[in-house]
Short mmCIF file of C-alpha atoms and ligand atoms in Angstrom, two decimals:
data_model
loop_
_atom_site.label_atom_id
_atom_site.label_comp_id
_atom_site.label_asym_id
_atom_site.label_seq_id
_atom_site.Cartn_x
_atom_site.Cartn_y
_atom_site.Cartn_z
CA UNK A 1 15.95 -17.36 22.57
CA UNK A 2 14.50 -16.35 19.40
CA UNK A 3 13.93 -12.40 18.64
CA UNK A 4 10.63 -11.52 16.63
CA UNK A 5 9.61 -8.15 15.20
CA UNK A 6 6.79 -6.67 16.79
CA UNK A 7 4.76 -3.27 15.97
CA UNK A 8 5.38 -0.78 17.86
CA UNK A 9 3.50 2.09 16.39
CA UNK A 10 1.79 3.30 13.64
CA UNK A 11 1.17 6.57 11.69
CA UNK A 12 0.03 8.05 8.70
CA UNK A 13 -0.52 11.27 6.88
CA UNK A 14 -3.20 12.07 4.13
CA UNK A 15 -2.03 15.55 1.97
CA UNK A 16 -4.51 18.69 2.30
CA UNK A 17 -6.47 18.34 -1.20
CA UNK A 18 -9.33 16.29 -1.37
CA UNK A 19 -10.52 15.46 -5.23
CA UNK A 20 -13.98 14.08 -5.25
CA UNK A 21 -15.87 11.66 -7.70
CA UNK A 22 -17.66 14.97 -9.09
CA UNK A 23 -14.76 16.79 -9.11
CA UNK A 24 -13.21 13.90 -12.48
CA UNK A 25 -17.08 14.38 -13.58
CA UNK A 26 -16.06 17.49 -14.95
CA UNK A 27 -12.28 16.33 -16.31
CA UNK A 28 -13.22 13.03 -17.96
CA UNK A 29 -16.20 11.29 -19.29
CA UNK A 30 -17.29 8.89 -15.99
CA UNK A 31 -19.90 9.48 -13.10
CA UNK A 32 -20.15 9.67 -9.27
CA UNK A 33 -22.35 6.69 -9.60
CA UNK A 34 -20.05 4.63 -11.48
CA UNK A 35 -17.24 5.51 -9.96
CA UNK A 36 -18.50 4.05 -6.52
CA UNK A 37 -20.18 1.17 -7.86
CA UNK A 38 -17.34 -0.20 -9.44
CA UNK A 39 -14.24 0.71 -6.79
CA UNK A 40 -15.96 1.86 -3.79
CA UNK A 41 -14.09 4.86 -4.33
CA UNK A 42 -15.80 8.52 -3.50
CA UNK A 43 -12.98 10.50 -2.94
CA UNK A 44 -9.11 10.87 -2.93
CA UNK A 45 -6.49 13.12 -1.73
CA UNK A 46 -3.59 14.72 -4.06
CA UNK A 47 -0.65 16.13 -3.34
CA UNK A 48 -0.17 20.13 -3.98
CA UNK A 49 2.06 21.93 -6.48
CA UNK A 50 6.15 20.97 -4.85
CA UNK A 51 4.82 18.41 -2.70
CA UNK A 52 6.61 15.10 -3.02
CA UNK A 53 6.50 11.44 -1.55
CA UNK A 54 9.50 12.62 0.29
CA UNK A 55 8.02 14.86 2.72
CA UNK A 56 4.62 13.00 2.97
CA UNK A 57 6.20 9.59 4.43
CA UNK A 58 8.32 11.93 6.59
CA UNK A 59 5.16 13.13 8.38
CA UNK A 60 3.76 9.37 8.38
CA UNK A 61 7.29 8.50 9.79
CA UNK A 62 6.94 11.23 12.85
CA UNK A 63 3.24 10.05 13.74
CA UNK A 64 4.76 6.59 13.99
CA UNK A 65 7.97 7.49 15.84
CA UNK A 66 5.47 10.03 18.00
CA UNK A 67 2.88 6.66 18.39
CA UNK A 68 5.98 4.19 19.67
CA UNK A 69 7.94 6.64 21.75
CA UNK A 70 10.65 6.48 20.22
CA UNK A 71 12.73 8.90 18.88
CA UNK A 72 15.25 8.97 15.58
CA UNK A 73 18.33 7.62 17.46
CA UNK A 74 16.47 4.58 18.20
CA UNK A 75 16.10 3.60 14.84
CA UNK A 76 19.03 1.22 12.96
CA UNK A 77 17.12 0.65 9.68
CA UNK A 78 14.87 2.62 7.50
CA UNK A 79 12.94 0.88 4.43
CA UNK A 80 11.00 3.20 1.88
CA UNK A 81 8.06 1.05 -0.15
CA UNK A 82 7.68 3.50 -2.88
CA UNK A 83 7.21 3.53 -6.68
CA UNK A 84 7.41 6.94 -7.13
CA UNK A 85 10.94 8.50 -5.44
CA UNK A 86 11.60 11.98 -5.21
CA UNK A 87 14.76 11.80 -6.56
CA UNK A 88 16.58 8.81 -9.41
CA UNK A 89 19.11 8.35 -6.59
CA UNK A 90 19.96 8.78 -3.79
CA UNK A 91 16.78 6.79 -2.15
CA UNK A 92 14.01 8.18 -1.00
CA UNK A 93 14.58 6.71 2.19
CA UNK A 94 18.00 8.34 2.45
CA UNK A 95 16.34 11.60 2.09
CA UNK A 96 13.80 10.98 4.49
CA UNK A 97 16.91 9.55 7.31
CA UNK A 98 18.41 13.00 7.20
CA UNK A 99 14.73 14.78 7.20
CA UNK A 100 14.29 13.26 10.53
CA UNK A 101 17.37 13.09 12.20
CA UNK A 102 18.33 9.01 11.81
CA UNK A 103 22.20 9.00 12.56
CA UNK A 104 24.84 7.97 10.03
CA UNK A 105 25.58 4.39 9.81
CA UNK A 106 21.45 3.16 10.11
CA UNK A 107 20.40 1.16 6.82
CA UNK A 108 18.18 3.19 4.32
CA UNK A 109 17.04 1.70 1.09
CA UNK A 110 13.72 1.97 -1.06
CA UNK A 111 12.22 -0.97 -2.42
CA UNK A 112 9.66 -0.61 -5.40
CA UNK A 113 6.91 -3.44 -5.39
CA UNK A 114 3.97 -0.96 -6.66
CA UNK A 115 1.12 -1.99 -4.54
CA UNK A 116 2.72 -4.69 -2.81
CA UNK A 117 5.40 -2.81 -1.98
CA UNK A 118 4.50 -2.80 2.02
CA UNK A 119 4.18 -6.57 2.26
CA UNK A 120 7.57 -6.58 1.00
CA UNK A 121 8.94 -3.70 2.91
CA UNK A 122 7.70 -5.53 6.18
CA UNK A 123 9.20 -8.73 4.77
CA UNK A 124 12.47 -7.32 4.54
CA UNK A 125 12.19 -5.50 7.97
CA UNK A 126 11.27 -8.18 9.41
CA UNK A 127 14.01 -10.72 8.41
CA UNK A 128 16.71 -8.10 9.51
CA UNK A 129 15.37 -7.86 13.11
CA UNK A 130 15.28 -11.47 13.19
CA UNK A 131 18.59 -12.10 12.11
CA UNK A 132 20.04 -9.36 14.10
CA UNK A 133 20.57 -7.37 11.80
CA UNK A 134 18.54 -4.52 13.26
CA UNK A 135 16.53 -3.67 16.30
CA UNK A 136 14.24 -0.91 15.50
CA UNK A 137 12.96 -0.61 12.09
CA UNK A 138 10.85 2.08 9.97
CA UNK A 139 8.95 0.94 7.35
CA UNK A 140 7.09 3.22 5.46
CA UNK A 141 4.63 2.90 2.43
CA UNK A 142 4.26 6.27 -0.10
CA UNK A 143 3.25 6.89 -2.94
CA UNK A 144 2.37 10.07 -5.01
CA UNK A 145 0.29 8.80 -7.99
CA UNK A 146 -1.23 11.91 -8.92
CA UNK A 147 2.15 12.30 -10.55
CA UNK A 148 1.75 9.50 -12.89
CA UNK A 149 -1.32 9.34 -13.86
CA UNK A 150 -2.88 10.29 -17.31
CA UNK A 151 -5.87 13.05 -16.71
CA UNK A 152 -7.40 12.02 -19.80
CA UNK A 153 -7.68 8.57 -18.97
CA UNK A 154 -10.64 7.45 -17.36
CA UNK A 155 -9.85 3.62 -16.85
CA UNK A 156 -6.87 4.75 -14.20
CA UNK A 157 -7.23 8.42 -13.27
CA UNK A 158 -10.20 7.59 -10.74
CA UNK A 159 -8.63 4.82 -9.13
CA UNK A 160 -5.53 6.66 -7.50
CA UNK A 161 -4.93 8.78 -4.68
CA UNK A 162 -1.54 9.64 -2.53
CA UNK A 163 -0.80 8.97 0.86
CA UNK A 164 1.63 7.19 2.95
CA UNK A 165 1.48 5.06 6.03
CA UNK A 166 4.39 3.91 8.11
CA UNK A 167 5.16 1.37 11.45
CA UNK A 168 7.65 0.88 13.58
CA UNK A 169 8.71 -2.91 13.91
CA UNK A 170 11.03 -3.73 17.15
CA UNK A 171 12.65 -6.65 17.92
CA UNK A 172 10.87 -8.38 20.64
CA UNK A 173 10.44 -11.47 22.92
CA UNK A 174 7.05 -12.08 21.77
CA UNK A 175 5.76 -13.07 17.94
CA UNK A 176 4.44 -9.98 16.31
CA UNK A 177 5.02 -10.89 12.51
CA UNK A 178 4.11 -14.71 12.65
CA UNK A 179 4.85 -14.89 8.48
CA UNK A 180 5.04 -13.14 5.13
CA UNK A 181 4.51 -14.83 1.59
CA UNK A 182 5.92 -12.75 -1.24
CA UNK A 183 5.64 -13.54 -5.11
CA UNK A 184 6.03 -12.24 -8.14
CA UNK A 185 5.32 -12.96 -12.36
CA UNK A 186 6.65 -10.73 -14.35
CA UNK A 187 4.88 -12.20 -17.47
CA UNK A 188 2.06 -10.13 -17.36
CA UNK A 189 3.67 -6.65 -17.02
CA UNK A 190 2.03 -5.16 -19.91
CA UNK A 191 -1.06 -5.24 -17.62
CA UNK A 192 -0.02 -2.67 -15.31
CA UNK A 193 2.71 -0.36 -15.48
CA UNK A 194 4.02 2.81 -16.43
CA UNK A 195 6.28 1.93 -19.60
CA UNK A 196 8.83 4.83 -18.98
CA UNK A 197 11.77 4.85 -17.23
CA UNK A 198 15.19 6.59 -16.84
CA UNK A 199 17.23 3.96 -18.47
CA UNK A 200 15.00 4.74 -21.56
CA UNK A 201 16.21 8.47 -21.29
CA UNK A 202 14.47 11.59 -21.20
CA UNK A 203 14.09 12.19 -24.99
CA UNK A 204 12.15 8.92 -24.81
CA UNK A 205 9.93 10.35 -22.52
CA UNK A 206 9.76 13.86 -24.78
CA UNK A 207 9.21 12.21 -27.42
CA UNK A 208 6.07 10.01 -25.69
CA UNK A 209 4.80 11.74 -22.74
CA UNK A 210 1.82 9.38 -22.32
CA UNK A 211 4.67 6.54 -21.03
CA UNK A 212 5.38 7.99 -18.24
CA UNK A 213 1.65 7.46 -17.12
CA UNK A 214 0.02 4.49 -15.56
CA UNK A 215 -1.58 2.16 -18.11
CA UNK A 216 -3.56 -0.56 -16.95
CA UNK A 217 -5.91 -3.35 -18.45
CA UNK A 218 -8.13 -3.07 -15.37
CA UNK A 219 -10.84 -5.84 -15.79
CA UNK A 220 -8.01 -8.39 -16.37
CA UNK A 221 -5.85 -7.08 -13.50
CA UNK A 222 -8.92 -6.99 -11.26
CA UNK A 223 -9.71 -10.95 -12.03
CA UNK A 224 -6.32 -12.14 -11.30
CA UNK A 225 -5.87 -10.13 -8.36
CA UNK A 226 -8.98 -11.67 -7.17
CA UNK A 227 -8.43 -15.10 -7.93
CA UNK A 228 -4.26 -14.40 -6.85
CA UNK A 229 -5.21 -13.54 -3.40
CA UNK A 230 -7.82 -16.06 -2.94
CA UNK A 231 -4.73 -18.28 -3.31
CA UNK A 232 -2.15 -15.85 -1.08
CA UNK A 233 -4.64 -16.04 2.49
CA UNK A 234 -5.16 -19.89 1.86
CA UNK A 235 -1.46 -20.72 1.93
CA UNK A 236 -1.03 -18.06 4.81
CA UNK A 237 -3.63 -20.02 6.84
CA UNK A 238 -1.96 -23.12 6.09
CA UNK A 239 1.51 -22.10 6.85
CA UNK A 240 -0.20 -21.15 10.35
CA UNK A 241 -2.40 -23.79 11.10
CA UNK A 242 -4.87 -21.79 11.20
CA UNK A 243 -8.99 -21.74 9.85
CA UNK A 244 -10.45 -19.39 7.94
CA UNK A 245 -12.76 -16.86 10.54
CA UNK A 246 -9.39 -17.14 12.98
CA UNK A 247 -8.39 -13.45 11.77
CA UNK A 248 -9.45 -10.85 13.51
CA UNK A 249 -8.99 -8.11 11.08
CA UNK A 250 -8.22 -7.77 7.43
CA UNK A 251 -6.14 -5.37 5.96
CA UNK A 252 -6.48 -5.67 2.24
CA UNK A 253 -4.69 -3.38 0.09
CA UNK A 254 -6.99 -0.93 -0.76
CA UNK A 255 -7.35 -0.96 -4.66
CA UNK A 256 -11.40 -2.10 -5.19
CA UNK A 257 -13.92 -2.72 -2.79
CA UNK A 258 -15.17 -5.66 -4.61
CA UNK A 259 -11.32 -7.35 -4.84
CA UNK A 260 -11.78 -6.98 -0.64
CA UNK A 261 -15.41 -8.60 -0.30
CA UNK A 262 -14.25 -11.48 -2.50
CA UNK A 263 -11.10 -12.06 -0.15
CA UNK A 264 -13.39 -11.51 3.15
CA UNK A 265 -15.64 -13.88 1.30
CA UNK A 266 -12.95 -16.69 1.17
CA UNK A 267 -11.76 -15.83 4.77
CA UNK A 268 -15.54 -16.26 5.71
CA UNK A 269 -14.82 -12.79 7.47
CA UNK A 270 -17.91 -10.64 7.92
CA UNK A 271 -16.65 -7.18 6.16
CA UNK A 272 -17.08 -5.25 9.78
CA UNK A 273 -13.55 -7.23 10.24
CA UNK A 274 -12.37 -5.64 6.84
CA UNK A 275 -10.77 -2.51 7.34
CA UNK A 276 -12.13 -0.42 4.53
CA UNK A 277 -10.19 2.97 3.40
CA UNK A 278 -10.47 3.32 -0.45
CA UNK A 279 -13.50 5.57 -0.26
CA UNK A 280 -11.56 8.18 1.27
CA UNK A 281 -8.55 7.25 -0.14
CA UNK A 282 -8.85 5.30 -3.31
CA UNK A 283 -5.79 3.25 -4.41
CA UNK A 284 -2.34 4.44 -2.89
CA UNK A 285 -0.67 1.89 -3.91
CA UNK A 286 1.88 0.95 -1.50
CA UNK A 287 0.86 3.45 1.41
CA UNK A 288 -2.84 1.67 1.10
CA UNK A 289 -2.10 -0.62 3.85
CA UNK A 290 -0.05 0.99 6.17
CA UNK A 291 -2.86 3.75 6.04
CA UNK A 292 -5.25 1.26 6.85
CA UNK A 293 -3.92 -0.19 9.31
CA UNK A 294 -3.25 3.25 11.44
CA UNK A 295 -6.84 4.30 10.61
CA UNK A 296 -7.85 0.99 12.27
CA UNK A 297 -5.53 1.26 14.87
CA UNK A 298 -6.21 5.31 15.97
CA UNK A 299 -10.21 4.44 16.11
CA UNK A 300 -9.58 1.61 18.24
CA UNK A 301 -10.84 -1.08 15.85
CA UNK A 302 -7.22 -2.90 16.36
CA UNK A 303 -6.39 -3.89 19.55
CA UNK A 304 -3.33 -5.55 21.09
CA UNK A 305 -3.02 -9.38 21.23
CA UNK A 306 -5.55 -9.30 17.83
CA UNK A 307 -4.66 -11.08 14.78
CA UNK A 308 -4.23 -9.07 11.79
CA UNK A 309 -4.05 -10.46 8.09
CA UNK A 310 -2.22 -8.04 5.52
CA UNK A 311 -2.37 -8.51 1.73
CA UNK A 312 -1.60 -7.23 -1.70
CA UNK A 313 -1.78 -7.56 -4.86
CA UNK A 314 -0.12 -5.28 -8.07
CA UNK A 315 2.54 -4.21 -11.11
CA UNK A 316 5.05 -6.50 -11.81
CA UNK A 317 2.88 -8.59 -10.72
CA UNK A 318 3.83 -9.23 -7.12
CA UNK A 319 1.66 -9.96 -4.77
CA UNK A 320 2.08 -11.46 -0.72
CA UNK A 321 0.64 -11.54 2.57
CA UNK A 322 1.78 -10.60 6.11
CA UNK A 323 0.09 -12.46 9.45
CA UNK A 324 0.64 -10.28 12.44
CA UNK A 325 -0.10 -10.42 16.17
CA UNK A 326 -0.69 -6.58 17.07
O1 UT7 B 28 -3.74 -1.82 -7.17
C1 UT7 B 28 -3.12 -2.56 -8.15
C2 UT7 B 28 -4.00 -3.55 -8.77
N1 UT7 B 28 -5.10 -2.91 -9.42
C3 UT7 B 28 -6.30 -3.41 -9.28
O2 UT7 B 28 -6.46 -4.36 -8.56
C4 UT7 B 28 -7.39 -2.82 -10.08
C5 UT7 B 28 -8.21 -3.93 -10.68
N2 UT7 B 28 -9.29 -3.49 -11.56
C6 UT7 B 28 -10.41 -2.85 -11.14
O3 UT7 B 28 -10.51 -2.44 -10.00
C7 UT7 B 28 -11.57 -2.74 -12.10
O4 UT7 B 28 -11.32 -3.56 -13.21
C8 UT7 B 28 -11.84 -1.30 -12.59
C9 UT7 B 28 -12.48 -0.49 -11.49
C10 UT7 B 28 -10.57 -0.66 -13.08
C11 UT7 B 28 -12.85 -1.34 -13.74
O5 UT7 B 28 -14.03 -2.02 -13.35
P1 UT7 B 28 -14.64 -3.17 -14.28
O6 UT7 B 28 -15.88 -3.61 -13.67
O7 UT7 B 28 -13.56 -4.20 -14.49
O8 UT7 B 28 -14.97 -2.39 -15.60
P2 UT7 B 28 -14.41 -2.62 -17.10
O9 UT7 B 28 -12.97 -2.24 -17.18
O10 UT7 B 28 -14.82 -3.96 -17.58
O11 UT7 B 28 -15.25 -1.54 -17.87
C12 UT7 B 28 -16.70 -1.60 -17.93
C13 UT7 B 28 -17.18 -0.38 -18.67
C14 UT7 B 28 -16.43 -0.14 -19.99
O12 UT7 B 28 -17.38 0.36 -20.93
P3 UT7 B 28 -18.01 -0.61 -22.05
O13 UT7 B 28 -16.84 -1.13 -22.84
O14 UT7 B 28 -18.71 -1.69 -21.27
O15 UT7 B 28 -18.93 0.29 -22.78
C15 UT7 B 28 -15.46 0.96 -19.63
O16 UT7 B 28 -15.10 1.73 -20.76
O17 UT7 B 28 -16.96 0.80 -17.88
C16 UT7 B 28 -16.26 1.77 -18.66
N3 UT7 B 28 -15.46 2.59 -17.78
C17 UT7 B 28 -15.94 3.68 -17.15
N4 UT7 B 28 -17.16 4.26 -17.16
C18 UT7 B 28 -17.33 5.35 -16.40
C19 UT7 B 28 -14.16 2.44 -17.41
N5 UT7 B 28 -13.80 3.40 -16.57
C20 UT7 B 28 -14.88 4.19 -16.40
C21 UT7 B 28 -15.12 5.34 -15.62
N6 UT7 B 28 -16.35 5.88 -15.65
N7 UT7 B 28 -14.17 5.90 -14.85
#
């Protein structure tokens, strides 16, 4: 009999402070206006002074556990999508298993995939439950860009926000996640990233404290993502038989409104079956879809049995897609 992963439950959690487009009128040169216009974006939310990815994916990880009924001895494996950790080791995840009480011996590992970092996090969960390597998995998306981004910048610094978003996938009977496509091109890294990191050592970031920022060449990024995805849903339809308008819901990483209409576009989806979050939340990165999808879920958008298309696109670059039978 084969075993499938199947969600469960979902949760999220948004921190306190909200930072609105007028709000960055006064820090850099840019506009309410524009800022809408060109992301979709009207406001975000930021972490406060202490607060860390850590502790915001543990309160997405109790709304899911709260949403399945389960509690933390039923979970066996605990994946953290995340490109900013709390700590250079141990994971993030391995914080967050103690936080909430996972026993000893349960898998815990981060993965970093910047904004596809769900889709690859669900990948990975997903493989283990069907292999048997695990029954009852969290997967969790965070992300505390504030951190990283340069204030002076106005290309990047009104695209972020923080957030995380988590599910729990259980091995089932039935066919929840039906496939996943994962890539990735590293050739065009100088596009996206933040240069910086600890193998470069500290006095490399002393010494250039703009590195350890997000840089990105946005209008090139934003063509290839669209044309990239484009490609992703078409070979996720075909890998399912299935035609475009067959998906219930799309739930598009959340980085530019215009990025989403072109995918609903090529899904010939009508964008009342695109779950849309980046005006609240702008671009979490990888918590973007997992928020999505529990916003969709709590309002009672998503309903069981519905077919659910998940993709993203970012840094590195990866990219992939996720079809799943809620
Ligand atoms: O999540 C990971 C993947 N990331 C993405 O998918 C993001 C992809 N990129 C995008 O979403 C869009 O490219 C942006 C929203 C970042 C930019 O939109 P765009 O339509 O590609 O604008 P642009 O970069 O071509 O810039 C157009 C103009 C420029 O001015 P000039 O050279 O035409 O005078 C920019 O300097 O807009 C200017 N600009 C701004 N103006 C006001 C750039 N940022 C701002 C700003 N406010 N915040």
């Amino acid at each position: 009999m084969s075993v499938y992963a199947r969600i469960r439950g979902t949760g999220s959690h948004l921190p306190e402070r909200v930072v609105t487009n007028e709000e960055l009128e006064r820090l850099v040169e840019t506009s309410d206006r524009w800022i809408r216009e060109r992301t979709g974006i009207a406001q975000r939310h930021v972490v406060a002074d202490g607060e860390t990815c850590g502790d915001i994916a543990t309160r997405a990880a109790e709304a899911a556990m709260e949403a399945a009924g389960v509690g933390p001895g039923d979970i066996d494996l605990l994946i953290l999508a995340t490109s900013t950790p709390d700590q250079v080791f141990p994971s993030t995840a391995c914080l967050i298993q103690h936080r909430l009480g996972i026993p000893g011996g349960a898998i815990a590992f981060d993965i970093a995939a910047a904004c596809s970092g769900f889709i690859y996090a669900l990948d990975a969960a997903d493989r283990f439950i069907r292999t048997g390597g695990a029954r009852r998995a969290l997967v969790i998306g965070a992300e505390t860009f504030s951190r990283i981004l340069n204030w002076e910048d106005r290309g990047t610094c009104v695209l972020f926000g923080d957030g995380a978003g988590a599910v729990i996938l259980e091995a089932d009977e039935t066919p929840g996640v039906l496939s996943t496509h994962l890539h990735s091109d590293g050739r065009q890294e100088p596009l996206l990233n933040v240069p910086w990191g600890v193998s470069k050592g500290v006095e490399a970031l002393m010494s250039d404290p703009a590195s350890g920022k997000v840089t990105m060449r946005g209008n090139e990024v934003f063509k290839i993502a669209v044309r990239t995805l484009g490609a992703v849903v078409e070979e996720t339809l075909a890998a399912n038989g299935l035609e475009r308008g067959d998906i219930d819901w799309l739930v598009p990483h959340q980085a530019n409104i215009r990025i989403m209409a072109a995918t609903a576009r090529k899904l010939e989806l009508p964008m009342d079956r695109v779950v849309v979050t980046v005006d609240r939340h702008g671009n979490t990165s990888a918590a973007s879809i997992p928020l999505a999808l529990d916003v969709a879920v709590r309002d009672g958008r998503i309903q069981p049995g519905q077919l659910l298309l998940l993709e993203a696109f970012g840094a590195g670059f990866t990219w992939g897609s996720a079809l799943v039978r809620f």
